[in-house]
């Protein structure tokens, strides 16, 4: 079975440009997360979805970041406009709350470099 | 909200020695404590976890201990091997509806 799939793996853009990241969670996982991972740091939650509903987006900088999870499956995270400080790895994860502890399964991440 | 502190930030051990990484948490309601391993350029992967109703859990060379009173938990790796070299993250969660909060990570280097 395929794991969490993210694209693109790498993206280099000029500041003030828009960028979008896509995530396909593990089939059947109702919970989807976007985490931000700065260099040398642990993942920090940006937004959490239960099916198509954003249930925790308090850490998402809503002036420039937006996310959606149409039909409760794939999700897109967008940044517009990007700033230098947005350079980081954007990790998507999914879990199935119905299974035990709801282990998080991460994607490989999308590494963003803003020049 | 929950706050997780992790120490040390870097750790070097000789192959075959043991490694211990410690984490503290702030929310006494936290009841789930996983450990993730992240190799360079790879995704974080769960290596072991513990729930608040047990004090210790082992899986081959890896063990995790939990002290609820002191609000700290530790990862123990015995007989370290070069392939154990990676960044290890602890995390805590206070309930099924709350997200995991991660520590800042420990970069473990096992020297052959």
PDB file of C-alpha atoms in Angstrom:
ATOM      1  CA  UNK A   1       0.000   0.000   0.000  1.00  0.00           C
ATOM      2  CA  UNK A   2       1.277   3.457  -0.859  1.00  0.00           C
ATOM      3  CA  UNK A   3       2.170   5.752   1.996  1.00  0.00           C
ATOM      4  CA  UNK A   4       1.483   9.462   2.219  1.00  0.00           C
ATOM      5  CA  UNK A   5       2.446  11.063  -1.075  1.00  0.00           C
ATOM      6  CA  UNK A   6       3.543  14.673  -1.362  1.00  0.00           C
ATOM      7  CA  UNK A   7       4.540  16.819  -4.295  1.00  0.00           C
ATOM      8  CA  UNK A   8       6.631  18.566  -5.277  1.00  0.00           C
ATOM      9  CA  UNK A   9       9.584  17.244  -3.266  1.00  0.00           C
ATOM     10  CA  UNK A  10      11.561  20.424  -3.893  1.00  0.00           C
ATOM     11  CA  UNK A  11      10.531  23.925  -4.895  1.00  0.00           C
ATOM     12  CA  UNK A  12      12.642  27.041  -5.360  1.00  0.00           C
ATOM     13  CA  UNK A  13      10.857  30.336  -5.868  1.00  0.00           C
ATOM     14  CA  UNK A  14      11.496  34.042  -5.666  1.00  0.00           C
ATOM     15  CA  UNK A  15      10.001  35.907  -2.725  1.00  0.00           C
ATOM     16  CA  UNK A  16       6.488  37.251  -3.276  1.00  0.00           C
ATOM     17  CA  UNK A  17       5.705  34.383  -5.661  1.00  0.00           C
ATOM     18  CA  UNK A  18       2.929  31.899  -4.877  1.00  0.00           C
ATOM     19  CA  UNK A  19       3.541  28.208  -4.216  1.00  0.00           C
ATOM     20  CA  UNK A  20       1.310  25.214  -3.634  1.00  0.00           C
ATOM     21  CA  UNK A  21       1.950  21.808  -2.114  1.00  0.00           C
ATOM     22  CA  UNK A  22      -0.165  18.727  -2.616  1.00  0.00           C
ATOM     23  CA  UNK A  23      -0.737  15.769  -0.320  1.00  0.00           C
ATOM     24  CA  UNK A  24      -2.428  12.430  -0.868  1.00  0.00           C
ATOM     25  CA  UNK A  25      -2.957  10.644   2.462  1.00  0.00           C
ATOM     26  CA  UNK A  26      -3.108   6.928   3.091  1.00  0.00           C
ATOM     27  CA  UNK A  27      -6.373   5.525   1.821  1.00  0.00           C
ATOM     28  CA  UNK A  28      -9.039   5.528   4.498  1.00  0.00           C
ATOM     29  CA  UNK A  29      -7.233   7.916   6.843  1.00  0.00           C
ATOM     30  CA  UNK A  30      -9.738  10.536   7.918  1.00  0.00           C
ATOM     31  CA  UNK A  31      -7.297  12.839   9.690  1.00  0.00           C
ATOM     32  CA  UNK A  32      -4.778  14.863   7.722  1.00  0.00           C
ATOM     33  CA  UNK A  33      -2.107  17.203   9.082  1.00  0.00           C
ATOM     34  CA  UNK A  34       0.207  19.804   7.636  1.00  0.00           C
ATOM     35  CA  UNK A  35       3.349  20.351   9.676  1.00  0.00           C
ATOM     36  CA  UNK A  36       6.126  22.893   9.194  1.00  0.00           C
ATOM     37  CA  UNK A  37       9.671  21.714   9.882  1.00  0.00           C
ATOM     38  CA  UNK A  38      12.398  24.312  10.046  1.00  0.00           C
ATOM     39  CA  UNK A  39      16.020  23.212   9.789  1.00  0.00           C
ATOM     40  CA  UNK A  40      17.116  21.507  12.987  1.00  0.00           C
ATOM     41  CA  UNK A  41      13.677  21.737  14.561  1.00  0.00           C
ATOM     42  CA  UNK A  42      10.772  19.425  15.261  1.00  0.00           C
ATOM     43  CA  UNK A  43       7.578  19.465  13.210  1.00  0.00           C
ATOM     44  CA  UNK A  44       5.115  22.213  14.153  1.00  0.00           C
ATOM     45  CA  UNK A  45       1.437  21.852  13.358  1.00  0.00           C
ATOM     46  CA  UNK A  46      -0.030  24.252  10.811  1.00  0.00           C
ATOM     47  CA  UNK A  47      -3.473  22.730  10.316  1.00  0.00           C
ATOM     48  CA  UNK A  48      -5.386  19.522  11.031  1.00  0.00           C
ATOM     49  CA  UNK A  49      -8.350  18.176   9.101  1.00  0.00           C
ATOM     50  CA  UNK A  50     -10.956  15.688  10.189  1.00  0.00           C
ATOM     51  CA  UNK A  51     -12.348  14.558   6.848  1.00  0.00           C
ATOM     52  CA  UNK A  52     -12.946  17.837   4.983  1.00  0.00           C
ATOM     53  CA  UNK A  53     -13.268  20.015   8.092  1.00  0.00           C
ATOM     54  CA  UNK A  54     -10.339  22.067   9.409  1.00  0.00           C
ATOM     55  CA  UNK A  55     -10.552  21.427  13.158  1.00  0.00           C
ATOM     56  CA  UNK A  56      -7.294  23.053  14.260  1.00  0.00           C
ATOM     57  CA  UNK A  57      -5.812  25.898  12.221  1.00  0.00           C
ATOM     58  CA  UNK A  58      -4.755  28.220  15.022  1.00  0.00           C
ATOM     59  CA  UNK A  59      -1.079  28.074  13.955  1.00  0.00           C
ATOM     60  CA  UNK A  60      -1.731  28.746  10.271  1.00  0.00           C
ATOM     61  CA  UNK A  61      -0.686  32.292   9.255  1.00  0.00           C
ATOM     62  CA  UNK A  62      -3.915  33.077   7.514  1.00  0.00           C
ATOM     63  CA  UNK A  63      -2.725  36.289   5.906  1.00  0.00           C
ATOM     64  CA  UNK A  64      -0.605  34.323   3.450  1.00  0.00           C
ATOM     65  CA  UNK A  65      -1.298  30.627   4.017  1.00  0.00           C
ATOM     66  CA  UNK A  66      -4.387  28.741   2.969  1.00  0.00           C
ATOM     67  CA  UNK A  67      -5.307  25.082   2.833  1.00  0.00           C
ATOM     68  CA  UNK A  68      -8.113  22.966   1.583  1.00  0.00           C
ATOM     69  CA  UNK A  69      -9.135  19.331   1.653  1.00  0.00           C
ATOM     70  CA  UNK A  70     -11.869  18.881  -0.860  1.00  0.00           C
ATOM     71  CA  UNK A  71     -13.905  15.679  -0.567  1.00  0.00           C
ATOM     72  CA  UNK A  72     -11.956  14.734   2.555  1.00  0.00           C
ATOM     73  CA  UNK A  73      -9.088  13.074   0.678  1.00  0.00           C
ATOM     74  CA  UNK A  74      -6.283  15.053  -1.010  1.00  0.00           C
ATOM     75  CA  UNK A  75      -5.162  18.354   0.436  1.00  0.00           C
ATOM     76  CA  UNK A  76      -3.420  21.439  -0.879  1.00  0.00           C
ATOM     77  CA  UNK A  77      -1.404  23.964   1.115  1.00  0.00           C
ATOM     78  CA  UNK A  78      -0.812  27.316  -0.535  1.00  0.00           C
ATOM     79  CA  UNK A  79       1.428  30.243   0.310  1.00  0.00           C
ATOM     80  CA  UNK A  80       0.811  33.587  -1.377  1.00  0.00           C
ATOM     81  CA  UNK A  81       2.972  35.586  -1.367  1.00  0.00           C
ATOM     82  CA  UNK A  82       5.981  33.619  -0.124  1.00  0.00           C
ATOM     83  CA  UNK A  83       8.523  35.293   2.153  1.00  0.00           C
ATOM     84  CA  UNK A  84      12.160  34.425   2.836  1.00  0.00           C
ATOM     85  CA  UNK A  85      11.238  33.038   6.255  1.00  0.00           C
ATOM     86  CA  UNK A  86       8.920  30.478   4.675  1.00  0.00           C
ATOM     87  CA  UNK A  87      11.904  28.388   3.563  1.00  0.00           C
ATOM     88  CA  UNK A  88      11.364  25.061   5.325  1.00  0.00           C
ATOM     89  CA  UNK A  89      10.092  21.540   4.819  1.00  0.00           C
ATOM     90  CA  UNK A  90       6.322  21.174   4.705  1.00  0.00           C
ATOM     91  CA  UNK A  91       5.299  17.757   5.977  1.00  0.00           C
ATOM     92  CA  UNK A  92       1.943  16.157   5.414  1.00  0.00           C
ATOM     93  CA  UNK A  93       0.783  13.342   7.686  1.00  0.00           C
ATOM     94  CA  UNK A  94      -2.331  11.247   8.040  1.00  0.00           C
ATOM     95  CA  UNK A  95      -3.830   8.997  10.673  1.00  0.00           C
ATOM     96  CA  UNK A  96      -6.838   6.812  11.299  1.00  0.00           C
ATOM     97  CA  UNK A  97      -8.454   7.751  14.606  1.00  0.00           C
ATOM     98  CA  UNK A  98     -10.366   4.504  14.645  1.00  0.00           C
ATOM     99  CA  UNK A  99      -7.147   2.513  14.969  1.00  0.00           C
ATOM    100  CA  UNK A 100      -5.460   2.367  18.386  1.00  0.00           C
ATOM    101  CA  UNK A 101      -3.388   5.415  19.141  1.00  0.00           C
ATOM    102  CA  UNK A 102      -3.902   6.996  15.743  1.00  0.00           C
ATOM    103  CA  UNK A 103      -0.257   6.729  14.655  1.00  0.00           C
ATOM    104  CA  UNK A 104       0.862   9.515  12.346  1.00  0.00           C
ATOM    105  CA  UNK A 105       2.250   8.489   8.983  1.00  0.00           C
ATOM    106  CA  UNK A 106       4.336  11.200   7.349  1.00  0.00           C
ATOM    107  CA  UNK A 107       5.049  11.952   3.733  1.00  0.00           C
ATOM    108  CA  UNK A 108       8.575  12.682   2.483  1.00  0.00           C
ATOM    109  CA  UNK A 109       7.910  16.393   2.707  1.00  0.00           C
ATOM    110  CA  UNK A 110       8.114  19.334   0.323  1.00  0.00           C
ATOM    111  CA  UNK A 111      11.267  21.382   0.739  1.00  0.00           C
ATOM    112  CA  UNK A 112      10.683  25.044  -0.076  1.00  0.00           C
ATOM    113  CA  UNK A 113      13.481  27.508  -0.742  1.00  0.00           C
ATOM    114  CA  UNK A 114      12.508  31.155  -1.098  1.00  0.00           C
ATOM    115  CA  UNK A 115      15.163  33.378  -2.680  1.00  0.00           C
TER     116      UNK A 115
ATOM    117  CA  UNK B   1      -1.211  24.069  25.419  1.00  0.00           C
ATOM    118  CA  UNK B   2       1.300  21.259  25.579  1.00  0.00           C
ATOM    119  CA  UNK B   3       5.027  22.049  25.534  1.00  0.00           C
ATOM    120  CA  UNK B   4       7.665  19.378  24.983  1.00  0.00           C
ATOM    121  CA  UNK B   5      11.326  19.898  25.822  1.00  0.00           C
ATOM    122  CA  UNK B   6      13.960  17.481  24.514  1.00  0.00           C
ATOM    123  CA  UNK B   7      17.597  16.968  25.546  1.00  0.00           C
ATOM    124  CA  UNK B   8      20.296  16.736  24.407  1.00  0.00           C
ATOM    125  CA  UNK B   9      20.133  18.394  21.009  1.00  0.00           C
ATOM    126  CA  UNK B  10      23.131  16.372  19.817  1.00  0.00           C
ATOM    127  CA  UNK B  11      24.545  13.090  21.058  1.00  0.00           C
ATOM    128  CA  UNK B  12      27.576  11.122  19.894  1.00  0.00           C
ATOM    129  CA  UNK B  13      28.230   7.584  21.077  1.00  0.00           C
ATOM    130  CA  UNK B  14      30.617   4.829  20.157  1.00  0.00           C
ATOM    131  CA  UNK B  15      29.161   1.863  18.347  1.00  0.00           C
ATOM    132  CA  UNK B  16      27.925  -0.673  20.864  1.00  0.00           C
ATOM    133  CA  UNK B  17      27.340   1.875  23.624  1.00  0.00           C
ATOM    134  CA  UNK B  18      23.917   2.953  24.863  1.00  0.00           C
ATOM    135  CA  UNK B  19      22.165   6.221  24.048  1.00  0.00           C
ATOM    136  CA  UNK B  20      19.548   7.977  26.163  1.00  0.00           C
ATOM    137  CA  UNK B  21      17.367  10.873  25.057  1.00  0.00           C
ATOM    138  CA  UNK B  22      15.104  12.651  27.533  1.00  0.00           C
ATOM    139  CA  UNK B  23      11.912  14.656  27.128  1.00  0.00           C
ATOM    140  CA  UNK B  24       9.671  16.561  29.486  1.00  0.00           C
ATOM    141  CA  UNK B  25       6.095  17.637  28.895  1.00  0.00           C
ATOM    142  CA  UNK B  26       3.906  20.245  30.517  1.00  0.00           C
ATOM    143  CA  UNK B  27       0.318  19.003  30.182  1.00  0.00           C
ATOM    144  CA  UNK B  28      -0.542  16.459  32.886  1.00  0.00           C
ATOM    145  CA  UNK B  29      -3.456  15.313  30.722  1.00  0.00           C
ATOM    146  CA  UNK B  30      -1.086  13.990  28.040  1.00  0.00           C
ATOM    147  CA  UNK B  31      -1.477  10.250  27.645  1.00  0.00           C
ATOM    148  CA  UNK B  32       0.371   9.235  24.498  1.00  0.00           C
ATOM    149  CA  UNK B  33       4.106   9.565  23.899  1.00  0.00           C
ATOM    150  CA  UNK B  34       5.597   8.420  20.581  1.00  0.00           C
ATOM    151  CA  UNK B  35       9.169   8.576  19.358  1.00  0.00           C
ATOM    152  CA  UNK B  36       9.980   9.234  15.719  1.00  0.00           C
ATOM    153  CA  UNK B  37      13.227   8.641  13.849  1.00  0.00           C
ATOM    154  CA  UNK B  38      14.112  10.840  10.891  1.00  0.00           C
ATOM    155  CA  UNK B  39      17.065   9.961   8.688  1.00  0.00           C
ATOM    156  CA  UNK B  40      18.612  12.688   6.573  1.00  0.00           C
ATOM    157  CA  UNK B  41      16.214  13.772   3.856  1.00  0.00           C
ATOM    158  CA  UNK B  42      13.643  11.160   4.856  1.00  0.00           C
ATOM    159  CA  UNK B  43      10.246  11.230   6.490  1.00  0.00           C
ATOM    160  CA  UNK B  44       9.847  10.869  10.275  1.00  0.00           C
ATOM    161  CA  UNK B  45       8.898   7.306  11.161  1.00  0.00           C
ATOM    162  CA  UNK B  46       7.448   5.949  14.386  1.00  0.00           C
ATOM    163  CA  UNK B  47       9.867   3.662  16.193  1.00  0.00           C
ATOM    164  CA  UNK B  48       8.151   3.151  19.541  1.00  0.00           C
ATOM    165  CA  UNK B  49       5.375   4.674  21.600  1.00  0.00           C
ATOM    166  CA  UNK B  50       3.998   4.430  25.107  1.00  0.00           C
ATOM    167  CA  UNK B  51       0.679   5.212  26.685  1.00  0.00           C
ATOM    168  CA  UNK B  52       0.270   6.731  30.107  1.00  0.00           C
ATOM    169  CA  UNK B  53      -1.038   3.529  31.687  1.00  0.00           C
ATOM    170  CA  UNK B  54       2.376   1.815  31.486  1.00  0.00           C
ATOM    171  CA  UNK B  55       5.790   2.813  32.762  1.00  0.00           C
ATOM    172  CA  UNK B  56       8.059   1.054  30.318  1.00  0.00           C
ATOM    173  CA  UNK B  57       7.946  -0.555  26.903  1.00  0.00           C
ATOM    174  CA  UNK B  58      10.673  -2.441  25.039  1.00  0.00           C
ATOM    175  CA  UNK B  59      11.153  -3.475  21.449  1.00  0.00           C
ATOM    176  CA  UNK B  60      14.439  -5.271  20.838  1.00  0.00           C
ATOM    177  CA  UNK B  61      17.215  -2.673  21.357  1.00  0.00           C
ATOM    178  CA  UNK B  62      14.822   0.206  21.966  1.00  0.00           C
ATOM    179  CA  UNK B  63      12.964   1.016  25.162  1.00  0.00           C
ATOM    180  CA  UNK B  64      10.921   3.933  26.402  1.00  0.00           C
ATOM    181  CA  UNK B  65      10.248   4.801  30.027  1.00  0.00           C
ATOM    182  CA  UNK B  66       7.593   7.153  31.363  1.00  0.00           C
ATOM    183  CA  UNK B  67       7.424   8.945  34.698  1.00  0.00           C
ATOM    184  CA  UNK B  68       3.998  10.548  34.907  1.00  0.00           C
ATOM    185  CA  UNK B  69       4.654  12.170  38.259  1.00  0.00           C
ATOM    186  CA  UNK B  70       7.700  13.992  36.992  1.00  0.00           C
ATOM    187  CA  UNK B  71       6.208  14.419  33.510  1.00  0.00           C
ATOM    188  CA  UNK B  72       9.172  13.061  31.666  1.00  0.00           C
ATOM    189  CA  UNK B  73       9.872  10.169  29.330  1.00  0.00           C
ATOM    190  CA  UNK B  74      13.051   8.781  27.846  1.00  0.00           C
ATOM    191  CA  UNK B  75      14.237   6.774  24.875  1.00  0.00           C
ATOM    192  CA  UNK B  76      16.930   4.182  25.473  1.00  0.00           C
ATOM    193  CA  UNK B  77      18.857   2.570  22.629  1.00  0.00           C
ATOM    194  CA  UNK B  78      21.230  -0.236  23.564  1.00  0.00           C
ATOM    195  CA  UNK B  79      24.052  -1.737  21.510  1.00  0.00           C
ATOM    196  CA  UNK B  80      23.961   1.191  19.120  1.00  0.00           C
ATOM    197  CA  UNK B  81      24.804   0.635  15.474  1.00  0.00           C
ATOM    198  CA  UNK B  82      25.813   3.106  12.738  1.00  0.00           C
ATOM    199  CA  UNK B  83      22.342   2.787  11.189  1.00  0.00           C
ATOM    200  CA  UNK B  84      20.891   4.238  14.399  1.00  0.00           C
ATOM    201  CA  UNK B  85      22.408   7.580  13.379  1.00  0.00           C
ATOM    202  CA  UNK B  86      19.490   9.940  12.743  1.00  0.00           C
ATOM    203  CA  UNK B  87      17.425  12.690  14.364  1.00  0.00           C
ATOM    204  CA  UNK B  88      15.024  11.443  17.012  1.00  0.00           C
ATOM    205  CA  UNK B  89      11.892  13.353  18.003  1.00  0.00           C
ATOM    206  CA  UNK B  90       9.752  12.803  21.046  1.00  0.00           C
ATOM    207  CA  UNK B  91       6.142  13.936  21.072  1.00  0.00           C
ATOM    208  CA  UNK B  92       3.157  14.111  23.389  1.00  0.00           C
ATOM    209  CA  UNK B  93      -0.583  14.241  22.947  1.00  0.00           C
ATOM    210  CA  UNK B  94      -3.243  14.951  25.570  1.00  0.00           C
ATOM    211  CA  UNK B  95      -6.129  13.167  23.945  1.00  0.00           C
ATOM    212  CA  UNK B  96      -7.401  11.534  20.804  1.00  0.00           C
ATOM    213  CA  UNK B  97      -8.696  14.821  19.431  1.00  0.00           C
ATOM    214  CA  UNK B  98      -5.552  16.836  19.988  1.00  0.00           C
ATOM    215  CA  UNK B  99      -2.513  16.930  17.706  1.00  0.00           C
ATOM    216  CA  UNK B 100       0.948  15.678  18.590  1.00  0.00           C
ATOM    217  CA  UNK B 101       3.365  18.276  19.931  1.00  0.00           C
ATOM    218  CA  UNK B 102       6.971  17.500  19.046  1.00  0.00           C
ATOM    219  CA  UNK B 103      10.250  18.196  20.761  1.00  0.00           C
ATOM    220  CA  UNK B 104      13.020  19.935  18.842  1.00  0.00           C
ATOM    221  CA  UNK B 105      14.876  16.715  18.139  1.00  0.00           C
ATOM    222  CA  UNK B 106      18.152  15.020  19.054  1.00  0.00           C
ATOM    223  CA  UNK B 107      20.774  14.340  16.418  1.00  0.00           C
ATOM    224  CA  UNK B 108      22.343  10.987  17.312  1.00  0.00           C
ATOM    225  CA  UNK B 109      25.654  10.043  15.745  1.00  0.00           C
ATOM    226  CA  UNK B 110      26.958   6.513  16.249  1.00  0.00           C
ATOM    227  CA  UNK B 111      30.674   6.362  15.608  1.00  0.00           C
ATOM    228  CA  UNK B 112      32.009   3.094  14.258  1.00  0.00           C
TER     229      UNK B 112
END
